[in-house]
Coordinates of C-alpha atoms in Angstrom, one line a residue:
Chain A
X114 CA 103.3 154.2 141.6
X115 CA 103.2 157.6 143.1
X116 CA 99.6 158.2 142.9
X117 CA 97.3 156.5 145.3
X118 CA 94.4 156.8 142.9
X119 CA 94.7 154.7 139.8
X120 CA 93.3 156.4 136.7
X121 CA 91.5 154.2 134.2
X122 CA 90.7 154.8 130.7
X123 CA 86.9 154.9 130.5
X124 CA 86.0 156.1 127.1
X125 CA 87.2 157.7 123.8
X126 CA 85.4 160.8 122.6
X127 CA 85.6 162.3 119.1
X128 CA 84.0 165.4 117.7
X129 CA 82.5 165.5 114.3
X130 CA 81.5 168.3 111.9
X131 CA 78.0 167.3 110.8
X132 CA 75.2 165.0 111.4
X133 CA 76.1 163.2 108.2
X134 CA 79.6 162.4 109.5
X135 CA 78.1 161.2 112.8
X136 CA 75.8 158.9 111.0
X137 CA 78.7 157.5 108.9
X138 CA 80.9 157.1 112.0
X139 CA 78.0 155.2 113.7
X140 CA 77.7 152.8 110.7
X141 CA 81.5 152.3 110.7
X142 CA 81.6 151.4 114.4
X143 CA 78.6 149.2 114.0
X144 CA 80.1 147.3 111.1
X145 CA 83.4 147.0 113.1
X146 CA 81.4 145.2 115.8
X147 CA 81.2 147.9 118.5
X148 CA 78.3 147.7 120.8
X149 CA 78.9 150.2 123.7
X150 CA 79.1 153.4 121.9
X151 CA 76.8 156.4 121.8
X152 CA 76.2 159.4 119.6
X153 CA 75.5 162.8 121.0
X154 CA 73.9 165.5 118.9
X155 CA 71.8 168.6 119.7
X156 CA 68.9 167.2 117.8
X157 CA 67.5 163.8 116.8
X158 CA 69.0 162.4 113.6
X159 CA 66.8 160.2 111.4
X160 CA 68.2 156.8 110.7
X161 CA 70.5 156.9 113.6
X162 CA 68.9 153.8 115.3
X163 CA 69.7 151.8 112.2
X164 CA 73.2 153.2 111.8
X165 CA 74.1 152.4 115.3
X166 CA 72.7 148.8 114.9
X167 CA 70.1 149.3 117.7
X168 CA 67.3 146.7 117.8
X169 CA 63.7 147.6 118.2
X170 CA 63.0 148.4 121.9
X171 CA 61.2 145.7 123.8
X172 CA 59.3 148.6 125.6
X173 CA 56.2 147.9 123.4
X174 CA 55.8 144.4 124.6
X175 CA 56.3 145.4 128.2
X176 CA 53.6 148.0 127.9
X177 CA 51.3 145.5 126.2
X178 CA 51.9 143.0 129.1
X179 CA 51.1 145.7 131.6
X180 CA 47.9 146.7 129.8
X181 CA 46.8 143.0 130.0
X182 CA 47.6 142.9 133.7
X183 CA 45.9 146.2 134.3
X184 CA 42.7 145.4 132.5
X185 CA 42.3 141.8 133.8
X186 CA 43.1 142.7 137.4
X187 CA 40.6 145.6 137.2
X188 CA 37.9 143.3 135.8
X189 CA 38.7 140.6 138.4
X190 CA 38.6 143.0 141.2
X191 CA 35.1 144.5 140.2
X192 CA 33.8 141.1 139.4
X193 CA 34.9 139.7 142.8
X194 CA 33.8 142.7 145.0
X195 CA 30.3 143.1 143.3
X196 CA 29.4 139.6 142.9
X197 CA 31.1 137.5 145.6
X198 CA 32.4 139.6 148.4
X199 CA 29.8 142.3 148.7
X200 CA 26.9 141.9 146.2
X201 CA 24.8 145.1 146.1
X202 CA 21.9 145.9 143.9
X203 CA 22.7 149.2 142.1
X204 CA 19.8 150.8 140.2
X205 CA 18.2 147.5 139.6
X206 CA 21.0 146.2 137.5
X207 CA 22.5 142.6 137.7
X208 CA 25.4 142.1 140.0
X209 CA 27.7 141.2 137.1
X210 CA 27.2 144.3 134.9
X211 CA 30.3 144.4 132.7
X212 CA 29.2 147.7 131.2
X213 CA 29.7 149.4 134.6
X214 CA 33.2 147.9 134.8
X215 CA 34.5 149.2 131.5
X216 CA 35.6 152.7 132.7
X217 CA 37.7 151.4 135.6
X218 CA 39.0 148.6 133.5
X219 CA 40.0 151.0 130.8
X220 CA 41.6 153.5 133.3
X221 CA 43.6 150.9 135.1
X222 CA 44.9 149.5 131.8
X223 CA 45.9 153.0 130.8
X224 CA 47.4 153.7 134.2
X225 CA 49.6 150.6 134.3
X226 CA 50.6 151.0 130.7
X227 CA 51.6 154.6 131.1
X228 CA 53.6 153.9 134.3
X229 CA 55.2 150.9 132.6
X230 CA 56.1 153.0 129.5
X231 CA 57.8 155.7 131.8
X232 CA 59.6 153.4 134.2
X233 CA 60.5 150.9 131.6
X234 CA 61.9 153.7 129.2
X235 CA 64.1 154.9 132.2
X236 CA 65.3 151.5 133.1
X237 CA 66.1 150.5 129.5
X238 CA 68.1 153.7 129.2
X239 CA 69.9 153.1 132.4
X240 CA 68.4 156.2 134.0
X241 CA 68.5 157.8 136.5
X242 CA 72.4 157.9 136.1
X243 CA 74.4 160.7 137.9
X244 CA 77.6 160.4 136.1
X245 CA 79.0 159.5 132.7
X246 CA 82.6 159.4 131.5
X247 CA 81.8 162.0 128.8
X248 CA 81.4 164.6 131.5
X249 CA 85.1 164.6 132.0
X250 CA 85.4 166.3 128.6
X251 CA 85.2 170.2 128.7
X252 CA 84.2 170.3 125.1
X253 CA 81.3 167.9 125.6
X254 CA 78.8 170.6 126.6
X255 CA 78.7 171.7 123.0
X256 CA 76.6 168.5 122.3
X257 CA 73.6 170.5 123.4
X258 CA 74.5 173.4 121.2
X259 CA 76.4 172.7 117.9
X260 CA 78.7 169.8 118.6
X261 CA 78.3 166.2 117.2
X262 CA 80.1 163.6 119.3
X263 CA 80.8 159.9 119.4
X264 CA 81.8 158.2 122.6
X265 CA 83.1 154.6 122.7
X266 CA 83.1 153.1 126.2
X267 CA 86.0 151.1 127.4
X268 CA 84.0 148.0 128.5
X269 CA 83.2 147.3 124.9
X270 CA 84.7 143.9 123.8
X271 CA 86.3 145.6 120.8
X272 CA 87.8 148.5 122.7
X273 CA 91.4 149.2 122.3
X274 CA 92.5 152.8 123.0
X275 CA 94.9 153.0 120.0
X276 CA 92.7 151.1 117.5
X277 CA 89.6 152.9 118.5
X278 CA 91.3 156.3 118.3
X279 CA 92.6 155.5 114.8
X280 CA 89.3 154.3 113.6
X281 CA 87.5 157.5 114.9
X282 CA 90.3 159.5 113.2
X283 CA 89.8 157.7 110.0
X284 CA 86.1 158.7 110.1
X285 CA 87.0 162.2 110.4
X286 CA 86.9 162.6 114.1
X287 CA 88.5 165.7 115.6
X288 CA 89.7 166.8 119.1
X289 CA 89.8 163.0 120.1
X290 CA 89.9 162.7 123.8
X291 CA 90.9 159.8 125.9
X292 CA 88.7 160.1 129.0
X293 CA 90.1 158.8 132.3
X294 CA 88.4 158.5 135.6
X295 CA 88.8 156.7 138.8
Chain B
X55 CA 49.7 152.2 84.2
X56 CA 52.3 154.7 83.3
X57 CA 53.5 157.3 85.7
X58 CA 55.8 160.2 85.1
X59 CA 57.8 160.7 88.3
X60 CA 58.9 164.2 87.3
X61 CA 55.5 165.8 87.0
X62 CA 53.9 163.2 89.4
X63 CA 51.2 162.5 86.8
X64 CA 49.7 159.4 85.6
X65 CA 50.3 159.6 81.8
X66 CA 48.4 156.4 80.9
X67 CA 46.1 154.7 83.2
X68 CA 44.5 151.3 83.3
X69 CA 40.8 150.8 83.2
X70 CA 39.9 152.1 86.7
X71 CA 37.7 154.9 85.4
X72 CA 35.9 152.7 82.8
X73 CA 35.3 149.8 85.2
X74 CA 34.0 152.1 88.0
X75 CA 31.7 153.8 85.4
X76 CA 30.3 150.5 84.2
X77 CA 29.8 149.3 87.7
X78 CA 28.2 152.6 88.7
X79 CA 25.8 152.5 85.8
X80 CA 24.7 149.0 86.4
X81 CA 24.3 149.8 90.1
X82 CA 22.2 152.9 89.3
X83 CA 20.1 151.0 87.0
X84 CA 19.6 148.3 89.7
X85 CA 18.9 151.0 92.2
X86 CA 16.1 152.5 90.0
X87 CA 14.7 149.1 89.6
X88 CA 14.7 148.8 93.4
X89 CA 12.6 152.0 93.6
X90 CA 9.8 150.3 91.7
X91 CA 10.1 147.0 93.6
X92 CA 10.0 148.3 97.1
X93 CA 9.9 152.0 97.8
X94 CA 10.5 152.0 101.5
X95 CA 13.4 149.5 101.2
X96 CA 14.9 151.6 98.4
X97 CA 14.9 154.8 100.4
X98 CA 16.5 153.2 103.4
X99 CA 19.1 151.4 101.4
X100 CA 19.8 154.5 99.3
X101 CA 20.2 156.6 102.5
X102 CA 22.8 154.1 103.9
X103 CA 24.8 154.1 100.6
X104 CA 24.5 157.9 100.2
X105 CA 25.8 158.5 103.8
X106 CA 28.6 155.9 103.3
X107 CA 30.1 157.7 100.4
X108 CA 29.4 161.1 101.8
X109 CA 31.3 160.3 105.0
X110 CA 34.3 159.3 103.0
X111 CA 34.2 162.6 101.1
X112 CA 33.7 164.6 104.2
X113 CA 36.6 162.7 105.8
X114 CA 38.7 163.9 102.9
X115 CA 37.7 167.5 103.8
X116 CA 38.5 167.0 107.4
X117 CA 41.8 165.4 106.7
X118 CA 42.9 168.2 104.4
X119 CA 41.8 171.0 106.9
X120 CA 43.6 169.2 109.7
X121 CA 46.7 168.9 107.6
X122 CA 46.7 172.7 107.0
X123 CA 45.7 173.4 110.6
X124 CA 48.5 171.6 112.3
X125 CA 51.0 172.4 109.6
X126 CA 51.6 168.6 109.1
X127 CA 54.7 167.6 107.2
X128 CA 54.4 163.8 107.0
X129 CA 51.2 163.8 105.1
X130 CA 52.1 166.3 102.3
X131 CA 52.3 163.4 99.9
X132 CA 48.9 162.2 100.8
X133 CA 47.3 165.7 100.7
X134 CA 46.3 165.7 97.0
X135 CA 44.6 162.3 97.3
X136 CA 42.7 163.6 100.3
X137 CA 41.8 166.8 98.3
X138 CA 40.6 164.6 95.4
X139 CA 38.4 162.6 97.8
X140 CA 36.9 165.8 99.2
X141 CA 36.2 167.3 95.9
X142 CA 33.6 164.4 95.4
X143 CA 31.3 166.4 97.8
X144 CA 29.7 168.4 94.9
X145 CA 29.0 165.1 93.2
X146 CA 27.3 163.8 96.3
X147 CA 25.1 166.9 96.4
X148 CA 23.5 165.5 93.3
X149 CA 23.0 162.1 95.1
X150 CA 21.2 164.0 98.0
X151 CA 18.2 164.7 95.8
X152 CA 16.6 161.2 96.1
X153 CA 17.0 161.4 99.9
X154 CA 14.9 164.6 99.9
X155 CA 12.3 163.0 97.7
X156 CA 12.2 160.1 100.3
X157 CA 11.6 162.3 103.4
X158 CA 8.0 160.9 103.6
X159 CA 9.2 157.3 103.5
X160 CA 12.1 157.7 105.8
X161 CA 11.0 160.1 108.5
X162 CA 7.8 159.6 110.3
X163 CA 7.9 163.1 111.8
X164 CA 7.2 164.4 108.3
X165 CA 3.6 163.2 108.4
X166 CA 1.2 165.9 109.9
X167 CA -1.2 163.2 111.0
X168 CA 1.5 161.5 113.0
X169 CA 2.6 164.7 114.6
X170 CA -0.9 165.6 115.4
X171 CA -1.1 162.7 117.8
X172 CA 2.3 162.9 119.2
X173 CA 3.1 165.5 121.9
X174 CA 6.9 165.1 121.6
X175 CA 6.9 165.5 117.9
X176 CA 4.8 168.7 118.2
X177 CA 7.4 170.1 120.5
X178 CA 10.2 169.1 118.1
X179 CA 8.2 170.4 115.0
X180 CA 9.9 173.9 114.9
X181 CA 13.1 172.0 114.0
X182 CA 11.8 168.8 112.5
X183 CA 9.7 170.0 109.6
X184 CA 10.1 169.3 106.0
X185 CA 10.9 172.8 104.8
X186 CA 13.5 173.5 107.4
X187 CA 15.0 170.0 106.9
X188 CA 15.6 170.7 103.2
X189 CA 17.0 174.2 103.9
X190 CA 19.4 172.8 106.4
X191 CA 20.5 170.0 104.0
X192 CA 21.1 172.5 101.3
X193 CA 23.0 174.7 103.8
X194 CA 25.3 171.9 104.9
X195 CA 26.2 171.2 101.3
X196 CA 26.7 174.8 100.4
X197 CA 29.2 175.0 103.2
X198 CA 31.0 171.7 102.4
X199 CA 31.2 172.5 98.7
X200 CA 32.5 176.0 99.1
X201 CA 35.1 174.8 101.6
X202 CA 36.2 171.9 99.4
X203 CA 36.4 174.0 96.3
X204 CA 38.3 176.9 98.1
X205 CA 40.9 174.6 99.5
X206 CA 41.4 172.7 96.3
X207 CA 41.7 175.9 94.2
X208 CA 44.4 177.2 96.6
X209 CA 46.2 173.9 96.4
X210 CA 46.1 173.9 92.6
X211 CA 47.4 177.5 92.6
X212 CA 50.2 176.3 94.8
X213 CA 51.2 173.7 92.2
X214 CA 52.0 176.6 89.9
X215 CA 54.5 178.0 92.2
X216 CA 54.6 178.3 96.0
X217 CA 54.1 181.5 97.8
X218 CA 53.8 182.0 101.5
X219 CA 50.5 183.8 101.1
X220 CA 48.8 180.6 99.6
X221 CA 50.0 178.5 102.5
X222 CA 48.8 181.1 104.9
X223 CA 45.4 181.4 103.4
X224 CA 44.9 177.6 103.5
X225 CA 45.9 177.6 107.2
X226 CA 43.8 180.7 108.1
X227 CA 40.7 179.2 106.3
X228 CA 41.1 175.9 107.9
X229 CA 40.7 177.1 111.5
X230 CA 37.2 178.5 111.5
X231 CA 36.2 175.9 108.9
X232 CA 36.9 173.2 111.3
X233 CA 34.4 174.7 113.7
X234 CA 31.9 174.9 110.8
X235 CA 32.6 171.4 109.8
X236 CA 32.1 170.1 113.3
X237 CA 28.7 171.8 113.5
X238 CA 27.5 170.8 110.0
X239 CA 28.5 167.1 110.2
X240 CA 26.9 166.9 113.7
X241 CA 23.6 168.5 112.6
X242 CA 23.7 166.5 109.3
X243 CA 23.9 163.3 111.3
X244 CA 21.2 164.5 113.6
X245 CA 18.9 165.2 110.6
X246 CA 19.6 162.3 108.3
X247 CA 20.4 159.5 110.7
X248 CA 19.2 160.3 114.2
X249 CA 15.8 161.8 113.3
X250 CA 14.9 158.4 111.8
X251 CA 13.8 157.7 115.3
X252 CA 12.6 161.1 116.1
X253 CA 11.9 160.5 119.8
X254 CA 15.3 159.3 120.5
X255 CA 18.3 161.6 121.0
X256 CA 21.9 161.4 121.8
X257 CA 24.1 164.3 122.1
X258 CA 27.3 162.3 121.3
X259 CA 25.7 161.1 118.1
X260 CA 27.5 163.6 115.8
X261 CA 30.9 162.6 117.2
X262 CA 30.1 159.0 116.9
X263 CA 29.2 159.4 113.1
X264 CA 32.2 161.6 112.6
X265 CA 34.7 159.1 114.2
X266 CA 33.3 156.4 111.9
X267 CA 33.4 158.5 108.9
X268 CA 37.0 159.6 109.3
X269 CA 37.9 156.0 110.0
X270 CA 36.3 155.0 106.7
X271 CA 38.0 157.8 104.8
X272 CA 41.5 156.8 106.2
X273 CA 40.8 153.2 105.1
X274 CA 39.7 154.4 101.7
X275 CA 42.8 156.5 101.5
X276 CA 45.1 153.7 102.5
X277 CA 43.4 151.4 100.0
X278 CA 44.0 154.0 97.2
X279 CA 47.7 154.3 98.3
X280 CA 48.1 150.5 98.3
X281 CA 46.5 150.3 94.8
X282 CA 48.7 153.1 93.5
X283 CA 51.8 151.3 94.9
X284 CA 50.6 148.0 93.5
X285 CA 50.6 149.4 90.0
X286 CA 54.0 151.0 90.4
X287 CA 53.0 154.6 90.8
X288 CA 54.4 156.8 93.5
X289 CA 57.1 154.4 94.5
X290 CA 59.6 156.2 96.8
X291 CA 57.2 159.0 97.2
X292 CA 54.5 157.4 99.3
X293 CA 56.6 154.8 101.2
X294 CA 56.0 152.1 103.7
X295 CA 56.7 154.8 106.3
X296 CA 53.6 156.6 105.2
X297 CA 51.7 153.4 105.3
X298 CA 52.7 152.9 108.8
X299 CA 51.8 156.4 109.9
X300 CA 48.4 156.1 108.1
X301 CA 47.9 152.7 109.8
X302 CA 48.7 154.3 113.2
X303 CA 46.0 156.9 112.4
X304 CA 43.6 154.2 111.4
X305 CA 44.3 152.4 114.6
X306 CA 43.8 155.6 116.6
X307 CA 40.4 156.2 114.9
X308 CA 39.4 152.6 115.6
X309 CA 40.0 153.2 119.3
X310 CA 38.3 156.7 119.0
X311 CA 35.2 155.2 117.3
X312 CA 35.1 152.4 120.0
X313 CA 35.4 155.1 122.8
X314 CA 32.5 157.1 121.3
X315 CA 30.4 154.1 120.6
X316 CA 30.7 152.8 124.1
X317 CA 30.3 156.2 125.7
X318 CA 27.0 156.6 123.8
X319 CA 25.8 153.2 124.9
X320 CA 27.1 153.4 128.4
X321 CA 25.3 156.6 129.5
X322 CA 22.1 155.4 128.1
X323 CA 22.5 152.0 129.7
X324 CA 23.3 153.6 133.0
X325 CA 20.6 156.3 132.9
X326 CA 18.0 153.6 131.9
X327 CA 15.4 156.1 130.7
X328 CA 12.9 154.4 128.3
X329 CA 13.0 157.2 125.7
X330 CA 16.7 156.6 125.3
X331 CA 17.1 152.8 125.8
X332 CA 14.5 152.1 123.2
X333 CA 17.0 152.8 120.5
X334 CA 19.3 150.1 121.7
X335 CA 16.5 147.8 122.6
X336 CA 15.4 147.9 118.9
X337 CA 19.0 146.8 118.1
X338 CA 19.1 144.0 120.6
X339 CA 16.0 142.0 119.6
X340 CA 14.7 140.2 116.5
X341 CA 18.1 139.1 115.4
X342 CA 19.4 142.7 115.4
X343 CA 21.7 141.7 118.4
X344 CA 23.9 139.7 116.0
X345 CA 24.4 142.8 113.9
X346 CA 25.2 144.7 117.1
X347 CA 27.7 142.0 118.1
X348 CA 29.2 142.0 114.7
X349 CA 29.8 145.8 115.0
X350 CA 31.4 145.4 118.5
X351 CA 33.8 142.8 117.4
X352 CA 34.2 143.6 113.7
X353 CA 34.3 147.4 114.0
X354 CA 36.5 147.4 117.1
X355 CA 37.8 144.3 118.8
X356 CA 39.2 142.5 115.7
X357 CA 40.8 145.6 113.9
X358 CA 42.1 146.7 117.3
X359 CA 44.1 143.6 117.8
X360 CA 45.1 143.1 114.2
X361 CA 46.5 146.6 113.9
X362 CA 48.1 146.6 117.3
X363 CA 51.5 145.4 116.3
X364 CA 54.2 147.3 114.5
X365 CA 54.5 144.8 111.7
X366 CA 50.9 144.6 110.5
X367 CA 50.5 148.3 109.8
X368 CA 53.5 148.0 107.4
X369 CA 52.3 144.8 105.8
X370 CA 50.8 145.2 102.5
X371 CA 48.6 142.0 102.5
X372 CA 47.3 142.7 106.1
X373 CA 46.4 146.4 105.2
X374 CA 44.7 145.3 102.0
X375 CA 42.4 143.1 103.9
X376 CA 41.9 145.5 106.8
X377 CA 41.1 148.5 104.7
X378 CA 38.3 146.5 102.9
X379 CA 37.2 145.1 106.3
X380 CA 36.9 148.5 107.9
X381 CA 35.0 150.0 105.0
X382 CA 32.7 147.0 105.1
X383 CA 32.1 147.5 108.9
X384 CA 31.4 151.2 108.3
X385 CA 28.6 150.2 106.0
X386 CA 27.3 147.6 108.6
X387 CA 27.5 150.4 111.2
X388 CA 25.3 152.7 109.0
X389 CA 23.1 149.8 108.2
X390 CA 22.7 149.2 111.9
X391 CA 21.8 152.8 112.5
X392 CA 19.4 153.2 109.6
X393 CA 17.6 149.9 108.8
X394 CA 16.0 149.1 112.1
X395 CA 13.7 152.0 111.2
X396 CA 12.3 149.9 108.5
X397 CA 12.9 146.2 109.6
X398 CA 12.2 146.4 113.3
X399 CA 10.9 142.9 113.4
X400 CA 13.7 141.0 111.8
X401 CA 17.0 141.6 109.9
X402 CA 16.1 141.4 106.3
X403 CA 19.0 141.9 103.9
X404 CA 17.8 142.8 100.4
X405 CA 19.6 143.1 97.0
X406 CA 18.4 146.6 97.1
X407 CA 20.8 147.4 100.0
X408 CA 23.8 146.7 97.7
X409 CA 22.6 148.3 94.5
X410 CA 23.1 152.0 95.5
X411 CA 26.4 151.1 97.1
X412 CA 27.6 150.0 93.7
X413 CA 25.8 152.8 91.9
X414 CA 27.0 155.7 94.0
X415 CA 30.2 154.0 94.7
X416 CA 31.0 153.4 91.0
X417 CA 30.2 157.0 90.1
X418 CA 32.2 158.3 93.1
X419 CA 35.3 156.4 92.2
X420 CA 34.9 157.3 88.5
X421 CA 34.7 161.0 89.5
X422 CA 37.6 160.6 92.0
X423 CA 39.7 158.9 89.4
X424 CA 39.0 161.6 86.8
X425 CA 40.4 164.2 89.3
X426 CA 43.5 162.0 90.0
X427 CA 44.1 161.8 86.3
X428 CA 44.1 165.6 85.7
X429 CA 46.1 166.7 88.7
X430 CA 49.6 165.8 89.9
X431 CA 49.3 163.0 92.5
X432 CA 51.1 165.1 95.1
X433 CA 51.0 168.8 95.8
X434 CA 54.1 169.7 93.7
X435 CA 54.3 173.2 95.0
X436 CA 54.2 172.4 98.6
X437 CA 57.6 173.4 100.3
X438 CA 57.3 170.4 102.5
X439 CA 57.1 167.8 99.8
X440 CA 60.8 166.7 99.9
X441 CA 60.7 166.4 103.7
X442 CA 57.5 164.3 103.5
X443 CA 59.1 162.0 101.0
X444 CA 61.9 161.3 103.4
X445 CA 59.6 160.4 106.3
X446 CA 60.9 157.9 108.8
X447 CA 58.1 156.4 111.0
X448 CA 59.0 154.8 114.4

């Protein structure tokens, strides 16, 4: 080998004419058993989740759990500080006045839920991520304008450069690129 | 029931209208009997039932205006049903009349001898007097009836053929009408509900009543949608995706109602001023505390957790139960607002409480159904119709 740097196939990228073609290709890939592929389009396409075989996100449950943790810890904190640690009579009300605890409980529940929703969303999407094989393609910038792309990543179990390329061709993919990187 | 999917019309219906009419007439006869049995009980029960059905009709008006105002697409297929709910407002204007006759029984500020001995009521007299009360009631209804008729007329004109100017007129009318609606429903709830206890005041009361009203309307709408689906109408037009979005809106308004209810209670509890706390005190003694707890759990906690998951909002059996449950809780909420005025010393359910619910309700549903029968079930001229049918909810 002459080159010191070994280039490795990282992904196959194909371009499509329309959102419909993109949807059909996603269904074909899903039915063929591919898991690590992605569709790129300038706008959201209804039904894409199903076509790609994506399961419902577990984010809702994570946020629900965060809400439970947030509200119960807020209640516990207020109960402990105002009845055990430093009992103080405020406007003649009982030490344990749950009414007064509600705003903080609510706010902490919302705060933890919102933070979990944001951080969880980023984590589940694998973000922040600074590079992706599709960026090797010059044509790919059109995905934010008028291009519809499918990328299949090489670490998919089903991945095989030739077979994957043929499959994408059969689906009507154009300008198919084999993306190589270090 | 037969449904023509091309014209979106019910060509042959079941016995909804007839059954509702029979129930309505029986209910009204019972209501009239109640008047001779116990006048004070009759007026309080009647006001509860009247406001219950009025709040649903007003919810329909709000839903329609909101739809136009935000240019909603998902709810196009629901718009005609909401419009048919709102056009029941003129019907309820007739049912207002007994309330006006009952001012003496309902509102203690209407008795001059009471006012003469009550400094606070004397100060409030420029607003709380019988003549001005009636003028305001008529004024609210004039506004609501005009708005409802105007928006429905435009909508039916759109059925004949869409033009941009119709859509625009609906949108333009909805913006200022929203402000008028907010003011009228606020003052109507001040007049008809809050002034039952004329010393007491709560500035959030209008929003509280509004949030419960819209919740009840959404539950009513959802129930109608489920019924129509059950008899095989509108399949593929109003889909499970719409149920889901409607379910989310119901969930949101459960939370909104809870937020308003607690905000009202919380500030009064914190301020601890006798004039304000007395209202809640009356609802926390002589067994009224059980009704209060029923509302806390039944109107908020239980529906909140039931409607929390994705699956329940899309489930037919769950939503069937929950819509009826929410409507029942809305009635309990109004009962809890109105009846302590009469039975301060104990919770006394009476058969007269239920008679006007059936009476007004039967006639309301009969009238609503007659509107459903003569108009297409969806706004056929709306350019967003096809898009709305294809809704995907996440």
